[in-house]
PDB file of C-alpha atoms in Angstrom:
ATOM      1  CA  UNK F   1     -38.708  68.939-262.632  1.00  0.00           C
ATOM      2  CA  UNK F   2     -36.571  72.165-262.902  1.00  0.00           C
ATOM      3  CA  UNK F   3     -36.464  74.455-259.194  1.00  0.00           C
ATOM      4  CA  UNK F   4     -37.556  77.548-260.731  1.00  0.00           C
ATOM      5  CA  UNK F   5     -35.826  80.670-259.171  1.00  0.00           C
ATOM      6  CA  UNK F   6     -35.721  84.214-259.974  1.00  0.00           C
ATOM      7  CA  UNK F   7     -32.379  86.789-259.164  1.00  0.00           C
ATOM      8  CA  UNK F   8     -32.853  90.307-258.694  1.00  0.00           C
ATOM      9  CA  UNK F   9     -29.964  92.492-259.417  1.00  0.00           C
ATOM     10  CA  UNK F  10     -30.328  96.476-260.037  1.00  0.00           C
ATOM     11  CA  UNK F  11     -27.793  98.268-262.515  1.00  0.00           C
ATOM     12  CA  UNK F  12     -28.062 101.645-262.101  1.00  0.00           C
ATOM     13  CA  UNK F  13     -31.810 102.732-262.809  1.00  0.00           C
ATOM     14  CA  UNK F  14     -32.212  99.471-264.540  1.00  0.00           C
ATOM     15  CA  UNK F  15     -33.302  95.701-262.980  1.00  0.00           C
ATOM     16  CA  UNK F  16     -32.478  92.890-263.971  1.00  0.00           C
ATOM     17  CA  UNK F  17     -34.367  90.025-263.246  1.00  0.00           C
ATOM     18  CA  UNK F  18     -32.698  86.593-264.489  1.00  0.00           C
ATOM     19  CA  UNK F  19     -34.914  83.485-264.613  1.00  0.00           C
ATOM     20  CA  UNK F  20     -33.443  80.030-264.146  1.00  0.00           C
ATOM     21  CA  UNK F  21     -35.319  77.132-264.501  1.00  0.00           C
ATOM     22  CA  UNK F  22     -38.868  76.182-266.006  1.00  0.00           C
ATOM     23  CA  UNK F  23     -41.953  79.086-266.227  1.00  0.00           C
ATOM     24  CA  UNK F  24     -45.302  77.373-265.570  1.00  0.00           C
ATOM     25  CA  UNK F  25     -48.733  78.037-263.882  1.00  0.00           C
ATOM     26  CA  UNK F  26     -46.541  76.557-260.375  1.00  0.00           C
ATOM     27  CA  UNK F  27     -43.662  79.098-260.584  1.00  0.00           C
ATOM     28  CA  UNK F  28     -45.659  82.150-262.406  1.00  0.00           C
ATOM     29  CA  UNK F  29     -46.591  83.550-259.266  1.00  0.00           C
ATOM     30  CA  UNK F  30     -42.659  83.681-257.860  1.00  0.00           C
ATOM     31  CA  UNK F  31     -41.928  86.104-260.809  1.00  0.00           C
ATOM     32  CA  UNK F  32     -45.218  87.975-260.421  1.00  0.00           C
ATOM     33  CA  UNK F  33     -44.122  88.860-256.848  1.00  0.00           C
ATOM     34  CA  UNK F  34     -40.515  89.517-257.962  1.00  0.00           C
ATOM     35  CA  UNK F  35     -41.952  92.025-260.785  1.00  0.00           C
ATOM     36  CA  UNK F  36     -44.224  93.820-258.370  1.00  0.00           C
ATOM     37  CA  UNK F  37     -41.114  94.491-256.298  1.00  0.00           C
ATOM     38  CA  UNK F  38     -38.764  95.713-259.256  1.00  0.00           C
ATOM     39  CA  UNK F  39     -41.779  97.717-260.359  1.00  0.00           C
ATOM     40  CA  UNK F  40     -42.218  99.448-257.556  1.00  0.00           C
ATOM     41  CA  UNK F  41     -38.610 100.121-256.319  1.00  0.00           C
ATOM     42  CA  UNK F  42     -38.693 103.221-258.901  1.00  0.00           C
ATOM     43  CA  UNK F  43     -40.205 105.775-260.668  1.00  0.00           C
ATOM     44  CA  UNK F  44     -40.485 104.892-264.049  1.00  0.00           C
ATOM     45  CA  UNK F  45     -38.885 101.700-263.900  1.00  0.00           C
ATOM     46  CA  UNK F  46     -36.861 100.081-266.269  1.00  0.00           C
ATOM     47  CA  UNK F  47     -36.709  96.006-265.888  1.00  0.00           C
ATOM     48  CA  UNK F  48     -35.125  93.704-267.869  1.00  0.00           C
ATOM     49  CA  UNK F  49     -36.141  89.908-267.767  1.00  0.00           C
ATOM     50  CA  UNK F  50     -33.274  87.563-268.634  1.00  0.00           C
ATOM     51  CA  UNK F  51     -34.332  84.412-270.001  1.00  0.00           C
ATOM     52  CA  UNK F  52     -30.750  82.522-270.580  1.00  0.00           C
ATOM     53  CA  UNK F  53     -31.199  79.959-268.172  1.00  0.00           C
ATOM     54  CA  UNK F  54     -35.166  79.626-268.402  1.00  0.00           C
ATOM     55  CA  UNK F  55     -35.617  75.839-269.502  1.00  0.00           C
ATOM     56  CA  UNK F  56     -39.409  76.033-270.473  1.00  0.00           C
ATOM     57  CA  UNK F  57     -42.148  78.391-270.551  1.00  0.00           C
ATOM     58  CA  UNK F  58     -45.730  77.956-270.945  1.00  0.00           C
ATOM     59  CA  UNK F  59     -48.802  80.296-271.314  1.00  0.00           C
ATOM     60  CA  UNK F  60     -49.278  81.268-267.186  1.00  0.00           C
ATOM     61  CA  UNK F  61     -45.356  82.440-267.507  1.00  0.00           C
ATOM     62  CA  UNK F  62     -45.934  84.378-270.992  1.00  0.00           C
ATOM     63  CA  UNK F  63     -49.332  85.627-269.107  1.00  0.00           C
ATOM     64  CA  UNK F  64     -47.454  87.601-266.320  1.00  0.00           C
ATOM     65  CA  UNK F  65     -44.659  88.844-268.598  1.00  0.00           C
ATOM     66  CA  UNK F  66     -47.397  90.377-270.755  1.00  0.00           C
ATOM     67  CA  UNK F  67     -48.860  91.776-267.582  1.00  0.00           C
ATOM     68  CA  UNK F  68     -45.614  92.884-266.115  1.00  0.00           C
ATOM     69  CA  UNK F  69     -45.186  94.755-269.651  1.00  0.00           C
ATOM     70  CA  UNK F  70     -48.165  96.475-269.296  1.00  0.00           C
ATOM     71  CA  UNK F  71     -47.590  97.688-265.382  1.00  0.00           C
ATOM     72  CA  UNK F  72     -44.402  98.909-266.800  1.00  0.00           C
ATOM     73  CA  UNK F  73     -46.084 100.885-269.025  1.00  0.00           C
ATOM     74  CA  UNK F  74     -48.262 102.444-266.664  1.00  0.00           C
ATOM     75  CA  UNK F  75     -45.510 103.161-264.239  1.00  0.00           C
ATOM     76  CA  UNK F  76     -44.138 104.980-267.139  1.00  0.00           C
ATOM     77  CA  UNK F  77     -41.399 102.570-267.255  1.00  0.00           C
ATOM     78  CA  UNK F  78     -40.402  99.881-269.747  1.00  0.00           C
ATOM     79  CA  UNK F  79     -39.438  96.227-269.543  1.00  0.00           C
ATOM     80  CA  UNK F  80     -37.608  94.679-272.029  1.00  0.00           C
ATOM     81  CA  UNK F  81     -36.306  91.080-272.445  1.00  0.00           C
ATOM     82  CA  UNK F  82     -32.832  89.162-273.166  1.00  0.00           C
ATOM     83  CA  UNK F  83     -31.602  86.205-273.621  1.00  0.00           C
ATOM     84  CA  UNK F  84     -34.962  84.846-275.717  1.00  0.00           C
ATOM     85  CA  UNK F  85     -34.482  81.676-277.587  1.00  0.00           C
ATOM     86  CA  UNK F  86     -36.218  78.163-277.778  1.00  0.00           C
ATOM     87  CA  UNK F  87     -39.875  77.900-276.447  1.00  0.00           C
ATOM     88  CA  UNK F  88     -40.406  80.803-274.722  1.00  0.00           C
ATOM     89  CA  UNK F  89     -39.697  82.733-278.470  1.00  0.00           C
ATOM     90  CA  UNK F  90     -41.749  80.368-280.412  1.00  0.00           C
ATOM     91  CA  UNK F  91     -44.769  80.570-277.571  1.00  0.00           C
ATOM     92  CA  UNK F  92     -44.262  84.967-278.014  1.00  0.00           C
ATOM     93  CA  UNK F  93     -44.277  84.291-282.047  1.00  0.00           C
ATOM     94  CA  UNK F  94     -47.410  81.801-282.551  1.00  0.00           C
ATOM     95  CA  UNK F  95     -49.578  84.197-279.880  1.00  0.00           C
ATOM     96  CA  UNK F  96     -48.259  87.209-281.964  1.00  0.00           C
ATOM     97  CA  UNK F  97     -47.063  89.160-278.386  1.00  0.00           C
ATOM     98  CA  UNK F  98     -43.510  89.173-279.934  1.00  0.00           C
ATOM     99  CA  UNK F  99     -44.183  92.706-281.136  1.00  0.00           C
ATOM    100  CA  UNK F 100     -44.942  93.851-277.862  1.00  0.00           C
ATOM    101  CA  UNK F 101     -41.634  93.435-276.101  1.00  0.00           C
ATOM    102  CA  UNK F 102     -38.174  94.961-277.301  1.00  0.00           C
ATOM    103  CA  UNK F 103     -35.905  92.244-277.404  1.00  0.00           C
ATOM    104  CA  UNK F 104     -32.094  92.017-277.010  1.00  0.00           C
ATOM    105  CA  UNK F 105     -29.947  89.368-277.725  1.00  0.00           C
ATOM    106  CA  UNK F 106     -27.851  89.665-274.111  1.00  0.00           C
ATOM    107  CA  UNK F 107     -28.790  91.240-271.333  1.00  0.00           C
ATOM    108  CA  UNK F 108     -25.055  93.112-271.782  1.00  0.00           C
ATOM    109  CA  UNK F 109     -26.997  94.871-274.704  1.00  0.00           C
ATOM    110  CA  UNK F 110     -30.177  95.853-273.244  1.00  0.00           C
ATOM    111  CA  UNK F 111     -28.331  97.273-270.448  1.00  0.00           C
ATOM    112  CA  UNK F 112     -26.073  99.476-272.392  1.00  0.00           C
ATOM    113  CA  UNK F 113     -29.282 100.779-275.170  1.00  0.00           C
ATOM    114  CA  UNK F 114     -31.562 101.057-271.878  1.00  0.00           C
ATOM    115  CA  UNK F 115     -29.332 103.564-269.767  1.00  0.00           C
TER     116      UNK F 115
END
């Protein structure tokens, strides 16, 4: 079993959140808290959820994504994700929530369309 962990960096107005290690209904709630705290750090906040080093996600991690997408929203904010390949982009396809994230290839790229 993967140690799940969760970095927090800020770039400017943006944050960055980079996820290492496997999403599941036993590590959801570590990057619940750590999106509360990136959501709240600023008005209108822009986050940006790095997946490169996530090994597996299920359901209970696509569950708080989708609900840290829509607290974004109501901040009047916006997160985005990078870095999406393997399960975690075939879980987003086959429950059709694809469409409701903007996707970038690297989190270099959401960074610099973001800002």
């Amino acid at each position: 079993m993967d140690e799940f962990t969760v970095d927090l960096d800020r770039h400017g107005d943006i944050v960055v959140i980079r996820l290492n290690g496997e999403l599941d209904l036993r590590t959801a709630p570590t990057l619940r808290d750590c999106l509360a705290v990136a959501l709240s750090e600023l008005d209108a906040p822009t986050v940006v959820v790095d997946a490169s080093q996530l090994t597996f996600c299920d359901s209970s991690g696509v569950s708080v994504l989708l609900s840290g997408y829509g607290l974004a929203r109501a901040a009047g904010g916006h997160l985005a994700l990078s870095c999406v390949g393997g399960r975690l982009t075939r879980v987003l396809e086959v429950t059709g929530l694809i469409s409701h994230f903007q996707i970038f290839p690297t989190t270099h790229e959401a960074l610099a369309e973001l800002r």
